[in-house]
Amino acid sequence: VYDELSIRTRAQRVVSAVSAGPAGSRAAFALKSLSTLGVLRLLQQEGMCADCASGGEIAAALRAGFVGRQLVIHGNAKSEDDLLAAIAADAGLIVLDGRDDAERLAALCNLTGRTQDVLVRIAPGIDVDTHRNIATGHHGSKFGTTPAEGAELLRNLPTGLRGRGLHVHLGSQILDAAPLVDAARWLPRFAKAEGIPLDVLDVGGGLGIAYLPGQANPDPGVHTANLVSAITQVCHEEGIPVPQII
């Protein structure tokens, strides 16, 4: 049993906070956490986008009423069927997890005459206080590329792919949000130093909830506002445009 008011209220807080960013900024719900159709319909009604990591999640998002431009597709083990489902859905963004992802997606795009907007996922080497099996942003993570590899990939994407920016996700069940904000501040500086495009910055999720008495229970709306503020401040300091924030 899920409480509709709680879901709508939390979604509204995040959507409202991210709307303070540049035009095109948006909040995305990760279907990996829950793909129940009734819940997805509530989130779609509240103006969220859908973050999908498989063909099945893409199908669920479409059934719930999300449209192609609202889909962000990612994952470190995308099958050809997953990529074809993303193309067929006219997905707004596909996150590349490495060179192999890029080459396979480009081949499919070239067969269909499509140019696909993409982000590149990097592991910035920022540690978070969570279980080691759900920390994903450290060096040696199986997710994403190293910063150097990611920058090189964005500079030399195969034909058929259009680089829009970067994606990062440090882990899950993170109760201390400071490292998430640190990563958001680091990314624009990294993009400027590397001379790579940063039209879009997907800062991932992973904010935790209280499972035990006495644990912190961070507010997702406050956290989102902090992310938008931090990114905006850094971009102004660096003299670069503020990207769309996801």
mmCIF file of N, CA and C in Angstrom, residues 44-101:
data_model
loop_
_atom_site.group_PDB
_atom_site.id
_atom_site.type_symbol
_atom_site.label_atom_id
_atom_site.label_comp_id
_atom_site.label_asym_id
_atom_site.label_seq_id
_atom_site.Cartn_x
_atom_site.Cartn_y
_atom_site.Cartn_z
ATOM 1 N N GLN A 44 4.209 11.013 -13.050
ATOM 2 C CA GLN A 44 4.091 11.672 -14.350
ATOM 3 C C GLN A 44 3.151 12.863 -14.262
ATOM 4 N N GLN A 45 2.062 12.707 -13.538
ATOM 5 C CA GLN A 45 1.109 13.803 -13.371
ATOM 6 C C GLN A 45 1.730 14.986 -12.634
ATOM 7 N N GLU A 46 2.688 14.717 -11.763
ATOM 8 C CA GLU A 46 3.331 15.786 -10.991
ATOM 9 C C GLU A 46 4.511 16.418 -11.732
ATOM 10 N N GLY A 47 4.727 16.020 -12.984
ATOM 11 C CA GLY A 47 5.730 16.695 -13.800
ATOM 12 C C GLY A 47 7.116 16.106 -13.757
ATOM 13 N N MET A 48 7.242 14.887 -13.247
ATOM 14 C CA MET A 48 8.553 14.251 -13.238
ATOM 15 C C MET A 48 8.821 13.562 -14.569
ATOM 16 N N CYS A 49 10.103 13.336 -14.852
ATOM 17 C CA CYS A 49 10.522 12.522 -15.983
ATOM 18 C C CYS A 49 10.831 11.119 -15.479
ATOM 19 N N ALA A 50 11.256 10.239 -16.378
ATOM 20 C CA ALA A 50 11.485 8.840 -16.021
ATOM 21 C C ALA A 50 12.912 8.431 -16.357
ATOM 22 N N ASP A 51 13.580 7.861 -15.369
ATOM 23 C CA ASP A 51 14.949 7.359 -15.525
ATOM 24 C C ASP A 51 14.859 5.836 -15.628
ATOM 25 N N CYS A 52 15.225 5.299 -16.797
ATOM 26 C CA CYS A 52 15.002 3.881 -17.087
ATOM 27 C C CYS A 52 16.320 3.163 -17.372
ATOM 28 N N ALA A 53 16.429 1.926 -16.896
ATOM 29 C CA ALA A 53 17.665 1.169 -17.085
ATOM 30 C C ALA A 53 17.447 -0.156 -17.810
ATOM 31 N N SER A 54 16.306 -0.317 -18.486
ATOM 32 C CA SER A 54 16.070 -1.547 -19.249
ATOM 33 C C SER A 54 14.895 -1.321 -20.186
ATOM 34 N N GLY A 55 14.765 -2.238 -21.152
ATOM 35 C CA GLY A 55 13.624 -2.170 -22.052
ATOM 36 C C GLY A 55 12.308 -2.316 -21.316
ATOM 37 N N GLY A 56 12.286 -3.137 -20.265
ATOM 38 C CA GLY A 56 11.074 -3.305 -19.477
ATOM 39 C C GLY A 56 10.676 -2.030 -18.757
ATOM 40 N N GLU A 57 11.671 -1.308 -18.228
ATOM 41 C CA GLU A 57 11.374 -0.040 -17.552
ATOM 42 C C GLU A 57 10.902 1.011 -18.552
ATOM 43 N N ILE A 58 11.459 0.989 -19.768
ATOM 44 C CA ILE A 58 10.984 1.910 -20.806
ATOM 45 C C ILE A 58 9.519 1.632 -21.119
ATOM 46 N N ALA A 59 9.175 0.352 -21.264
ATOM 47 C CA ALA A 59 7.781 -0.014 -21.550
ATOM 48 C C ALA A 59 6.856 0.437 -20.421
ATOM 49 N N ALA A 60 7.298 0.267 -19.167
ATOM 50 C CA ALA A 60 6.475 0.683 -18.034
ATOM 51 C C ALA A 60 6.268 2.190 -18.040
ATOM 52 N N ALA A 61 7.335 2.947 -18.328
ATOM 53 C CA ALA A 61 7.226 4.409 -18.369
ATOM 54 C C ALA A 61 6.244 4.858 -19.441
ATOM 55 N N LEU A 62 6.308 4.247 -20.608
ATOM 56 C CA LEU A 62 5.396 4.613 -21.693
ATOM 57 C C LEU A 62 3.952 4.274 -21.326
ATOM 58 N N ARG A 63 3.739 3.134 -20.683
ATOM 59 C CA ARG A 63 2.379 2.773 -20.261
ATOM 60 C C ARG A 63 1.832 3.770 -19.243
ATOM 61 N N ALA A 64 2.724 4.341 -18.444
ATOM 62 C CA ALA A 64 2.296 5.286 -17.409
ATOM 63 C C ALA A 64 2.030 6.679 -17.958
ATOM 64 N N GLY A 65 2.368 6.910 -19.232
ATOM 65 C CA GLY A 65 2.071 8.197 -19.838
ATOM 66 C C GLY A 65 3.267 9.083 -20.110
ATOM 67 N N PHE A 66 4.464 8.642 -19.742
ATOM 68 C CA PHE A 66 5.657 9.406 -20.095
ATOM 69 C C PHE A 66 5.878 9.327 -21.604
ATOM 70 N N VAL A 67 6.452 10.391 -22.179
ATOM 71 C CA VAL A 67 6.750 10.410 -23.613
ATOM 72 C C VAL A 67 8.261 10.430 -23.803
ATOM 73 N N GLY A 68 8.682 10.201 -25.055
ATOM 74 C CA GLY A 68 10.087 10.005 -25.352
ATOM 75 C C GLY A 68 11.019 11.052 -24.781
ATOM 76 N N ARG A 69 10.698 12.320 -24.953
ATOM 77 C CA ARG A 69 11.607 13.379 -24.499
ATOM 78 C C ARG A 69 11.759 13.381 -22.982
ATOM 79 N N GLN A 70 10.847 12.712 -22.253
ATOM 80 C CA GLN A 70 10.917 12.654 -20.796
ATOM 81 C C GLN A 70 11.748 11.471 -20.295
ATOM 82 N N LEU A 71 12.297 10.685 -21.199
ATOM 83 C CA LEU A 71 13.021 9.477 -20.808
ATOM 84 C C LEU A 71 14.527 9.728 -20.778
ATOM 85 N N VAL A 72 15.158 9.318 -19.677
ATOM 86 C CA VAL A 72 16.616 9.269 -19.558
ATOM 87 C C VAL A 72 16.984 7.804 -19.398
ATOM 88 N N ILE A 73 17.784 7.280 -20.334
ATOM 89 C CA ILE A 73 18.104 5.853 -20.352
ATOM 90 C C ILE A 73 19.553 5.665 -19.909
ATOM 91 N N HIS A 74 19.763 4.777 -18.952
ATOM 92 C CA HIS A 74 21.140 4.535 -18.515
ATOM 93 C C HIS A 74 21.299 3.072 -18.139
ATOM 94 N N GLY A 75 22.428 2.736 -17.569
ATOM 95 C CA GLY A 75 22.714 1.354 -17.193
ATOM 96 C C GLY A 75 24.069 0.928 -17.720
ATOM 97 N N ASN A 76 24.729 0.050 -16.987
ATOM 98 C CA ASN A 76 26.088 -0.341 -17.386
ATOM 99 C C ASN A 76 26.125 -1.660 -18.149
ATOM 100 N N ALA A 77 24.968 -2.205 -18.466
ATOM 101 C CA ALA A 77 24.946 -3.476 -19.198
ATOM 102 C C ALA A 77 23.777 -3.471 -20.173
ATOM 103 N N LYS A 78 23.678 -2.402 -20.956
ATOM 104 C CA LYS A 78 22.555 -2.288 -21.896
ATOM 105 C C LYS A 78 22.680 -3.345 -22.991
ATOM 106 N N SER A 79 21.606 -4.089 -23.201
ATOM 107 C CA SER A 79 21.576 -5.046 -24.301
ATOM 108 C C SER A 79 21.188 -4.319 -25.583
ATOM 109 N N GLU A 80 21.331 -4.997 -26.713
ATOM 110 C CA GLU A 80 20.891 -4.402 -27.972
ATOM 111 C C GLU A 80 19.388 -4.136 -27.937
ATOM 112 N N ASP A 81 18.627 -5.042 -27.298
ATOM 113 C CA ASP A 81 17.183 -4.829 -27.178
ATOM 114 C C ASP A 81 16.879 -3.570 -26.364
ATOM 115 N N ASP A 82 17.652 -3.336 -25.296
ATOM 116 C CA ASP A 82 17.460 -2.126 -24.495
ATOM 117 C C ASP A 82 17.697 -0.880 -25.338
ATOM 118 N N LEU A 83 18.778 -0.886 -26.109
ATOM 119 C CA LEU A 83 19.103 0.279 -26.945
ATOM 120 C C LEU A 83 18.050 0.479 -28.030
ATOM 121 N N LEU A 84 17.589 -0.611 -28.631
ATOM 122 C CA LEU A 84 16.548 -0.498 -29.650
ATOM 123 C C LEU A 84 15.253 0.039 -29.050
ATOM 124 N N ALA A 85 14.937 -0.381 -27.818
ATOM 125 C CA ALA A 85 13.737 0.122 -27.151
ATOM 126 C C ALA A 85 13.856 1.617 -26.888
ATOM 127 N N ALA A 86 15.050 2.070 -26.519
ATOM 128 C CA ALA A 86 15.269 3.495 -26.276
ATOM 129 C C ALA A 86 15.093 4.294 -27.563
ATOM 130 N N ILE A 87 15.639 3.779 -28.655
ATOM 131 C CA ILE A 87 15.516 4.458 -29.948
ATOM 132 C C ILE A 87 14.053 4.489 -30.392
ATOM 133 N N ALA A 88 13.365 3.345 -30.260
ATOM 134 C CA ALA A 88 11.969 3.262 -30.677
ATOM 135 C C ALA A 88 11.093 4.211 -29.865
ATOM 136 N N ALA A 89 11.464 4.435 -28.600
ATOM 137 C CA ALA A 89 10.685 5.329 -27.736
ATOM 138 C C ALA A 89 11.038 6.790 -27.963
ATOM 139 N N ASP A 90 12.030 7.061 -28.830
ATOM 140 C CA ASP A 90 12.484 8.428 -29.083
ATOM 141 C C ASP A 90 12.985 9.083 -27.801
ATOM 142 N N ALA A 91 13.815 8.319 -27.058
ATOM 143 C CA ALA A 91 14.305 8.775 -25.757
ATOM 144 C C ALA A 91 15.060 10.093 -25.871
ATOM 145 N N GLY A 92 14.794 10.987 -24.929
ATOM 146 C CA GLY A 92 15.432 12.290 -24.951
ATOM 147 C C GLY A 92 16.926 12.220 -24.739
ATOM 148 N N LEU A 93 17.366 11.384 -23.793
ATOM 149 C CA LEU A 93 18.785 11.258 -23.474
ATOM 150 C C LEU A 93 19.125 9.800 -23.207
ATOM 151 N N ILE A 94 20.291 9.384 -23.701
ATOM 152 C CA ILE A 94 20.837 8.075 -23.350
ATOM 153 C C ILE A 94 22.201 8.310 -22.722
ATOM 154 N N VAL A 95 22.415 7.706 -21.562
ATOM 155 C CA VAL A 95 23.671 7.867 -20.835
ATOM 156 C C VAL A 95 24.623 6.745 -21.237
ATOM 157 N N LEU A 96 25.798 7.134 -21.711
ATOM 158 C CA LEU A 96 26.806 6.159 -22.120
ATOM 159 C C LEU A 96 27.660 5.763 -20.931
ATOM 160 N N ASP A 97 27.886 4.457 -20.798
ATOM 161 C CA ASP A 97 28.689 3.962 -19.690
ATOM 162 C C ASP A 97 30.120 3.656 -20.122
ATOM 163 N N GLY A 98 30.428 3.921 -21.389
ATOM 164 C CA GLY A 98 31.773 3.657 -21.886
ATOM 165 C C GLY A 98 31.806 3.635 -23.401
ATOM 166 N N ARG A 99 32.988 3.391 -23.951
ATOM 167 C CA ARG A 99 33.190 3.397 -25.396
ATOM 168 C C ARG A 99 32.353 2.326 -26.081
ATOM 169 N N ASP A 100 32.236 1.151 -25.477
ATOM 170 C CA ASP A 100 31.451 0.078 -26.091
ATOM 171 C C ASP A 100 29.990 0.489 -26.247
ATOM 172 N N ASP A 101 29.439 1.097 -25.199
ATOM 173 C CA ASP A 101 28.073 1.618 -25.259
ATOM 174 C C ASP A 101 27.920 2.574 -26.438
#
